[in-house]
């Protein structure tokens, strides 16, 4: 990681707000040792970019002062290794009860997601269901892309996988996603490419189920 002197002014502001909490322009001026005009120029740009937000705080004396803090978008810029903790816990579970216990967890997650989203599929055509599924996955961070072939099939592509680090080790997570899609869509679904198996993306080919 870069040392503080290697960071840009914007990065230093983000670092200060992360470690010290919301700060006023005057406090940032003191910490950064640059002019208040320069600080306010950076704050204005960062606020427009959605990285910080301001609020007025009452002082013991004098007028309220504006302080600036990080937004959720900015918080996402800092390293987070949730998958490491999750993998450690899953490894402990597998060691204690075997991988079958881990598989059961993914099965239960699949059932939970199925119950959560099934209502959104009721009464819809396959086309509508596929579009709804694409929107759900996109909202969950999968960066989806949807195409329809001349043969009436649908190709759902996921360019990102929020649980890829976990799925790389526990492939049952991918199996559960495939079964979830089949259940929600009531259709035949084939996965032709998978991020967890050295693919560049996850690709699902969806077609109407024969009755």
PDB file of C-alpha atoms in Angstrom:
ATOM      1  CA  UNK A   1       0.000   0.000   0.000  1.00  0.00           C
ATOM      2  CA  UNK A   2       1.208   3.538  -0.743  1.00  0.00           C
ATOM      3  CA  UNK A   3       2.613   5.648   2.049  1.00  0.00           C
ATOM      4  CA  UNK A   4       0.753   8.866   2.852  1.00  0.00           C
ATOM      5  CA  UNK A   5       3.274  11.054   1.002  1.00  0.00           C
ATOM      6  CA  UNK A   6       2.739   8.984  -2.156  1.00  0.00           C
ATOM      7  CA  UNK A   7      -1.019   9.580  -2.138  1.00  0.00           C
ATOM      8  CA  UNK A   8      -2.768  12.231  -4.206  1.00  0.00           C
ATOM      9  CA  UNK A   9      -4.574  15.029  -2.378  1.00  0.00           C
ATOM     10  CA  UNK A  10      -7.903  13.369  -3.092  1.00  0.00           C
ATOM     11  CA  UNK A  11      -6.653  10.052  -1.709  1.00  0.00           C
ATOM     12  CA  UNK A  12      -5.280  11.796   1.379  1.00  0.00           C
ATOM     13  CA  UNK A  13      -8.675  13.432   1.990  1.00  0.00           C
ATOM     14  CA  UNK A  14     -10.416  10.055   1.692  1.00  0.00           C
ATOM     15  CA  UNK A  15      -7.847   8.486   4.020  1.00  0.00           C
ATOM     16  CA  UNK A  16      -8.293  11.239   6.604  1.00  0.00           C
ATOM     17  CA  UNK A  17     -12.078  10.940   6.546  1.00  0.00           C
ATOM     18  CA  UNK A  18     -11.836   7.164   6.827  1.00  0.00           C
ATOM     19  CA  UNK A  19      -9.565   7.313   9.861  1.00  0.00           C
ATOM     20  CA  UNK A  20     -10.811  10.474  11.602  1.00  0.00           C
ATOM     21  CA  UNK A  21     -14.450  10.684  10.515  1.00  0.00           C
ATOM     22  CA  UNK A  22     -16.206  13.765   9.061  1.00  0.00           C
ATOM     23  CA  UNK A  23     -13.959  16.843   8.875  1.00  0.00           C
ATOM     24  CA  UNK A  24     -14.452  20.511   8.111  1.00  0.00           C
ATOM     25  CA  UNK A  25     -12.590  22.343   5.349  1.00  0.00           C
ATOM     26  CA  UNK A  26     -10.557  24.166   8.024  1.00  0.00           C
ATOM     27  CA  UNK A  27      -9.518  20.887   9.657  1.00  0.00           C
ATOM     28  CA  UNK A  28      -8.516  19.442   6.289  1.00  0.00           C
ATOM     29  CA  UNK A  29      -6.520  22.585   5.499  1.00  0.00           C
ATOM     30  CA  UNK A  30      -4.537  22.130   8.709  1.00  0.00           C
ATOM     31  CA  UNK A  31      -3.936  18.420   8.082  1.00  0.00           C
ATOM     32  CA  UNK A  32      -3.006  18.750   4.415  1.00  0.00           C
ATOM     33  CA  UNK A  33      -0.975  21.947   4.750  1.00  0.00           C
ATOM     34  CA  UNK A  34      -2.486  23.468   1.590  1.00  0.00           C
ATOM     35  CA  UNK A  35      -4.695  26.508   1.095  1.00  0.00           C
ATOM     36  CA  UNK A  36      -8.347  26.422   2.088  1.00  0.00           C
ATOM     37  CA  UNK A  37      -9.243  27.406  -1.475  1.00  0.00           C
ATOM     38  CA  UNK A  38      -7.479  24.308  -2.784  1.00  0.00           C
ATOM     39  CA  UNK A  39      -9.212  22.136  -0.175  1.00  0.00           C
ATOM     40  CA  UNK A  40     -12.635  23.496  -1.110  1.00  0.00           C
ATOM     41  CA  UNK A  41     -11.923  22.898  -4.795  1.00  0.00           C
ATOM     42  CA  UNK A  42     -11.167  19.244  -4.054  1.00  0.00           C
ATOM     43  CA  UNK A  43     -14.217  18.946  -1.799  1.00  0.00           C
ATOM     44  CA  UNK A  44     -16.464  20.375  -4.496  1.00  0.00           C
ATOM     45  CA  UNK A  45     -15.180  17.923  -7.092  1.00  0.00           C
ATOM     46  CA  UNK A  46     -15.421  14.955  -4.740  1.00  0.00           C
ATOM     47  CA  UNK A  47     -18.949  15.902  -3.710  1.00  0.00           C
ATOM     48  CA  UNK A  48     -19.997  16.074  -7.372  1.00  0.00           C
ATOM     49  CA  UNK A  49     -18.404  12.648  -7.908  1.00  0.00           C
ATOM     50  CA  UNK A  50     -20.513  11.233  -5.082  1.00  0.00           C
ATOM     51  CA  UNK A  51     -17.520  10.363  -2.890  1.00  0.00           C
ATOM     52  CA  UNK A  52     -18.305  12.694   0.005  1.00  0.00           C
ATOM     53  CA  UNK A  53     -21.349  14.403   1.447  1.00  0.00           C
ATOM     54  CA  UNK A  54     -21.689  17.418   3.709  1.00  0.00           C
ATOM     55  CA  UNK A  55     -23.843  18.241   6.685  1.00  0.00           C
ATOM     56  CA  UNK A  56     -24.111  21.204   9.026  1.00  0.00           C
ATOM     57  CA  UNK A  57     -22.939  20.728  12.605  1.00  0.00           C
ATOM     58  CA  UNK A  58     -23.727  23.159  15.404  1.00  0.00           C
ATOM     59  CA  UNK A  59     -20.768  24.584  17.274  1.00  0.00           C
ATOM     60  CA  UNK A  60     -20.688  25.570  20.949  1.00  0.00           C
ATOM     61  CA  UNK A  61     -20.298  29.134  19.752  1.00  0.00           C
ATOM     62  CA  UNK A  62     -20.836  30.812  16.416  1.00  0.00           C
ATOM     63  CA  UNK A  63     -22.557  29.637  13.272  1.00  0.00           C
ATOM     64  CA  UNK A  64     -22.987  25.973  12.254  1.00  0.00           C
ATOM     65  CA  UNK A  65     -20.043  24.540  10.328  1.00  0.00           C
ATOM     66  CA  UNK A  66     -20.135  22.228   7.305  1.00  0.00           C
ATOM     67  CA  UNK A  67     -18.338  18.920   7.787  1.00  0.00           C
ATOM     68  CA  UNK A  68     -17.629  16.373   5.081  1.00  0.00           C
ATOM     69  CA  UNK A  69     -17.771  12.592   5.366  1.00  0.00           C
ATOM     70  CA  UNK A  70     -17.509   9.562   3.112  1.00  0.00           C
ATOM     71  CA  UNK A  71     -20.445   8.213   1.115  1.00  0.00           C
ATOM     72  CA  UNK A  72     -21.158   4.523   0.653  1.00  0.00           C
ATOM     73  CA  UNK A  73     -19.535   4.790  -2.784  1.00  0.00           C
ATOM     74  CA  UNK A  74     -16.282   6.010  -1.232  1.00  0.00           C
ATOM     75  CA  UNK A  75     -16.383   3.337   1.465  1.00  0.00           C
ATOM     76  CA  UNK A  76     -16.343   0.772  -1.322  1.00  0.00           C
ATOM     77  CA  UNK A  77     -12.938   2.062  -2.476  1.00  0.00           C
ATOM     78  CA  UNK A  78     -11.226   0.751   0.652  1.00  0.00           C
ATOM     79  CA  UNK A  79      -9.996  -2.864   0.742  1.00  0.00           C
ATOM     80  CA  UNK A  80     -12.482  -5.355   2.138  1.00  0.00           C
ATOM     81  CA  UNK A  81     -11.694  -9.040   2.386  1.00  0.00           C
ATOM     82  CA  UNK A  82     -15.025 -10.418   3.477  1.00  0.00           C
ATOM     83  CA  UNK A  83     -14.481 -13.459   1.260  1.00  0.00           C
ATOM     84  CA  UNK A  84     -11.388 -14.399   3.281  1.00  0.00           C
ATOM     85  CA  UNK A  85     -13.382 -14.534   6.493  1.00  0.00           C
ATOM     86  CA  UNK A  86     -16.183 -16.433   4.765  1.00  0.00           C
ATOM     87  CA  UNK A  87     -13.751 -18.969   3.320  1.00  0.00           C
ATOM     88  CA  UNK A  88     -12.102 -19.440   6.705  1.00  0.00           C
ATOM     89  CA  UNK A  89     -15.498 -20.142   8.292  1.00  0.00           C
ATOM     90  CA  UNK A  90     -16.527 -22.514   5.502  1.00  0.00           C
ATOM     91  CA  UNK A  91     -13.211 -24.345   5.771  1.00  0.00           C
ATOM     92  CA  UNK A  92     -13.757 -24.760   9.506  1.00  0.00           C
ATOM     93  CA  UNK A  93     -17.262 -26.090   8.865  1.00  0.00           C
ATOM     94  CA  UNK A  94     -15.957 -28.524   6.236  1.00  0.00           C
ATOM     95  CA  UNK A  95     -13.268 -29.721   8.611  1.00  0.00           C
ATOM     96  CA  UNK A  96     -15.780 -30.316  11.386  1.00  0.00           C
ATOM     97  CA  UNK A  97     -18.651 -31.836   9.417  1.00  0.00           C
ATOM     98  CA  UNK A  98     -17.349 -32.554   5.934  1.00  0.00           C
ATOM     99  CA  UNK A  99     -18.044 -30.652   2.699  1.00  0.00           C
ATOM    100  CA  UNK A 100     -21.586 -32.031   2.729  1.00  0.00           C
ATOM    101  CA  UNK A 101     -22.321 -29.481   5.459  1.00  0.00           C
ATOM    102  CA  UNK A 102     -21.039 -26.661   3.270  1.00  0.00           C
ATOM    103  CA  UNK A 103     -23.150 -27.940   0.384  1.00  0.00           C
ATOM    104  CA  UNK A 104     -26.210 -27.840   2.633  1.00  0.00           C
ATOM    105  CA  UNK A 105     -25.539 -24.194   3.408  1.00  0.00           C
ATOM    106  CA  UNK A 106     -25.502 -23.336  -0.292  1.00  0.00           C
ATOM    107  CA  UNK A 107     -28.679 -25.384  -0.813  1.00  0.00           C
ATOM    108  CA  UNK A 108     -30.398 -23.453   1.961  1.00  0.00           C
ATOM    109  CA  UNK A 109     -29.215 -20.168   0.445  1.00  0.00           C
ATOM    110  CA  UNK A 110     -30.683 -21.234  -2.900  1.00  0.00           C
ATOM    111  CA  UNK A 111     -34.048 -22.011  -1.289  1.00  0.00           C
ATOM    112  CA  UNK A 112     -34.026 -18.681   0.512  1.00  0.00           C
ATOM    113  CA  UNK A 113     -33.317 -16.761  -2.699  1.00  0.00           C
ATOM    114  CA  UNK A 114     -35.988 -18.768  -4.510  1.00  0.00           C
ATOM    115  CA  UNK A 115     -38.601 -17.772  -1.922  1.00  0.00           C
ATOM    116  CA  UNK A 116     -37.453 -14.164  -2.070  1.00  0.00           C
ATOM    117  CA  UNK A 117     -37.733 -13.770  -5.849  1.00  0.00           C
ATOM    118  CA  UNK A 118     -40.430 -16.248  -6.901  1.00  0.00           C
ATOM    119  CA  UNK A 119     -43.217 -13.719  -6.381  1.00  0.00           C
ATOM    120  CA  UNK A 120     -41.589 -11.448  -8.982  1.00  0.00           C
ATOM    121  CA  UNK A 121     -41.903 -14.243 -11.571  1.00  0.00           C
ATOM    122  CA  UNK A 122     -45.561 -15.088 -11.073  1.00  0.00           C
ATOM    123  CA  UNK A 123     -47.777 -14.604 -14.130  1.00  0.00           C
ATOM    124  CA  UNK A 124     -44.948 -13.576 -16.432  1.00  0.00           C
ATOM    125  CA  UNK A 125     -43.894 -14.936 -19.806  1.00  0.00           C
ATOM    126  CA  UNK A 126     -40.435 -16.476 -20.168  1.00  0.00           C
ATOM    127  CA  UNK A 127     -39.202 -13.286 -21.816  1.00  0.00           C
ATOM    128  CA  UNK A 128     -40.385 -11.215 -18.870  1.00  0.00           C
ATOM    129  CA  UNK A 129     -38.957 -13.695 -16.359  1.00  0.00           C
ATOM    130  CA  UNK A 130     -35.531 -13.660 -18.006  1.00  0.00           C
ATOM    131  CA  UNK A 131     -35.480  -9.856 -18.041  1.00  0.00           C
ATOM    132  CA  UNK A 132     -36.518  -9.769 -14.399  1.00  0.00           C
ATOM    133  CA  UNK A 133     -33.784 -12.264 -13.481  1.00  0.00           C
ATOM    134  CA  UNK A 134     -31.226 -10.192 -15.361  1.00  0.00           C
ATOM    135  CA  UNK A 135     -32.273  -7.093 -13.410  1.00  0.00           C
ATOM    136  CA  UNK A 136     -32.137  -8.971 -10.089  1.00  0.00           C
ATOM    137  CA  UNK A 137     -28.637 -10.263 -10.784  1.00  0.00           C
ATOM    138  CA  UNK A 138     -27.468  -6.874 -11.991  1.00  0.00           C
ATOM    139  CA  UNK A 139     -28.742  -5.243  -8.802  1.00  0.00           C
ATOM    140  CA  UNK A 140     -26.781  -7.865  -6.863  1.00  0.00           C
ATOM    141  CA  UNK A 141     -23.510  -6.893  -8.542  1.00  0.00           C
ATOM    142  CA  UNK A 142     -23.231  -9.491 -11.313  1.00  0.00           C
ATOM    143  CA  UNK A 143     -22.967  -6.947 -14.179  1.00  0.00           C
ATOM    144  CA  UNK A 144     -25.401  -8.788 -16.438  1.00  0.00           C
ATOM    145  CA  UNK A 145     -25.925  -8.626 -20.174  1.00  0.00           C
ATOM    146  CA  UNK A 146     -28.904 -10.245 -21.891  1.00  0.00           C
ATOM    147  CA  UNK A 147     -29.260 -11.307 -25.522  1.00  0.00           C
ATOM    148  CA  UNK A 148     -31.953 -13.131 -27.489  1.00  0.00           C
ATOM    149  CA  UNK A 149     -30.930 -15.480 -30.305  1.00  0.00           C
ATOM    150  CA  UNK A 150     -32.697 -15.961 -33.617  1.00  0.00           C
ATOM    151  CA  UNK A 151     -33.691 -19.419 -32.406  1.00  0.00           C
ATOM    152  CA  UNK A 152     -35.717 -18.012 -29.516  1.00  0.00           C
ATOM    153  CA  UNK A 153     -33.131 -18.774 -26.828  1.00  0.00           C
ATOM    154  CA  UNK A 154     -31.870 -16.258 -24.293  1.00  0.00           C
ATOM    155  CA  UNK A 155     -28.227 -15.791 -23.343  1.00  0.00           C
ATOM    156  CA  UNK A 156     -27.652 -14.316 -19.902  1.00  0.00           C
ATOM    157  CA  UNK A 157     -24.065 -13.226 -19.270  1.00  0.00           C
ATOM    158  CA  UNK A 158     -22.654 -12.291 -15.864  1.00  0.00           C
ATOM    159  CA  UNK A 159     -19.416 -10.318 -16.223  1.00  0.00           C
ATOM    160  CA  UNK A 160     -18.785 -10.217 -12.484  1.00  0.00           C
ATOM    161  CA  UNK A 161     -19.301 -12.656  -9.611  1.00  0.00           C
ATOM    162  CA  UNK A 162     -19.383 -11.225  -6.066  1.00  0.00           C
ATOM    163  CA  UNK A 163     -18.765 -14.717  -4.636  1.00  0.00           C
ATOM    164  CA  UNK A 164     -16.141 -15.859  -7.156  1.00  0.00           C
ATOM    165  CA  UNK A 165     -13.456 -16.395  -4.492  1.00  0.00           C
ATOM    166  CA  UNK A 166     -15.827 -18.727  -2.652  1.00  0.00           C
ATOM    167  CA  UNK A 167     -17.140 -20.454  -5.782  1.00  0.00           C
ATOM    168  CA  UNK A 168     -13.561 -21.160  -6.890  1.00  0.00           C
ATOM    169  CA  UNK A 169     -13.153 -23.422  -3.867  1.00  0.00           C
ATOM    170  CA  UNK A 170     -16.727 -24.629  -3.366  1.00  0.00           C
ATOM    171  CA  UNK A 171     -18.175 -25.313  -6.817  1.00  0.00           C
ATOM    172  CA  UNK A 172     -21.520 -26.338  -5.337  1.00  0.00           C
ATOM    173  CA  UNK A 173     -22.256 -22.604  -5.143  1.00  0.00           C
ATOM    174  CA  UNK A 174     -22.315 -22.538  -8.955  1.00  0.00           C
ATOM    175  CA  UNK A 175     -24.523 -25.631  -9.108  1.00  0.00           C
ATOM    176  CA  UNK A 176     -27.005 -23.941  -6.785  1.00  0.00           C
ATOM    177  CA  UNK A 177     -27.099 -20.809  -8.935  1.00  0.00           C
ATOM    178  CA  UNK A 178     -27.927 -22.927 -11.997  1.00  0.00           C
ATOM    179  CA  UNK A 179     -30.724 -24.717 -10.129  1.00  0.00           C
ATOM    180  CA  UNK A 180     -32.026 -21.398  -8.814  1.00  0.00           C
ATOM    181  CA  UNK A 181     -32.301 -20.033 -12.352  1.00  0.00           C
ATOM    182  CA  UNK A 182     -34.111 -23.172 -13.542  1.00  0.00           C
ATOM    183  CA  UNK A 183     -36.558 -22.906 -10.660  1.00  0.00           C
ATOM    184  CA  UNK A 184     -37.277 -19.194 -11.019  1.00  0.00           C
ATOM    185  CA  UNK A 185     -37.641 -19.329 -14.807  1.00  0.00           C
ATOM    186  CA  UNK A 186     -39.334 -22.745 -15.048  1.00  0.00           C
ATOM    187  CA  UNK A 187     -37.110 -23.266 -18.098  1.00  0.00           C
ATOM    188  CA  UNK A 188     -34.165 -25.302 -19.327  1.00  0.00           C
ATOM    189  CA  UNK A 189     -30.881 -23.570 -18.460  1.00  0.00           C
ATOM    190  CA  UNK A 190     -27.365 -24.580 -19.536  1.00  0.00           C
ATOM    191  CA  UNK A 191     -24.212 -22.910 -18.279  1.00  0.00           C
ATOM    192  CA  UNK A 192     -21.672 -22.786 -21.109  1.00  0.00           C
ATOM    193  CA  UNK A 193     -18.964 -20.706 -19.407  1.00  0.00           C
ATOM    194  CA  UNK A 194     -18.099 -20.118 -15.763  1.00  0.00           C
ATOM    195  CA  UNK A 195     -15.854 -17.599 -14.012  1.00  0.00           C
ATOM    196  CA  UNK A 196     -15.043 -20.175 -11.331  1.00  0.00           C
ATOM    197  CA  UNK A 197     -13.708 -22.519 -14.032  1.00  0.00           C
ATOM    198  CA  UNK A 198     -11.302 -20.111 -15.720  1.00  0.00           C
ATOM    199  CA  UNK A 199     -13.979 -18.520 -17.886  1.00  0.00           C
ATOM    200  CA  UNK A 200     -14.055 -14.809 -18.699  1.00  0.00           C
ATOM    201  CA  UNK A 201     -17.677 -14.615 -17.557  1.00  0.00           C
ATOM    202  CA  UNK A 202     -20.604 -16.820 -16.573  1.00  0.00           C
ATOM    203  CA  UNK A 203     -22.885 -17.592 -19.533  1.00  0.00           C
ATOM    204  CA  UNK A 204     -26.334 -19.166 -19.268  1.00  0.00           C
ATOM    205  CA  UNK A 205     -28.322 -20.323 -22.289  1.00  0.00           C
ATOM    206  CA  UNK A 206     -32.057 -20.345 -21.523  1.00  0.00           C
ATOM    207  CA  UNK A 207     -34.786 -21.983 -23.557  1.00  0.00           C
ATOM    208  CA  UNK A 208     -38.476 -22.741 -23.143  1.00  0.00           C
ATOM    209  CA  UNK A 209     -39.017 -26.045 -21.349  1.00  0.00           C
ATOM    210  CA  UNK A 210     -40.842 -28.670 -23.385  1.00  0.00           C
ATOM    211  CA  UNK A 211     -44.078 -29.817 -21.750  1.00  0.00           C
TER     212      UNK A 211
END
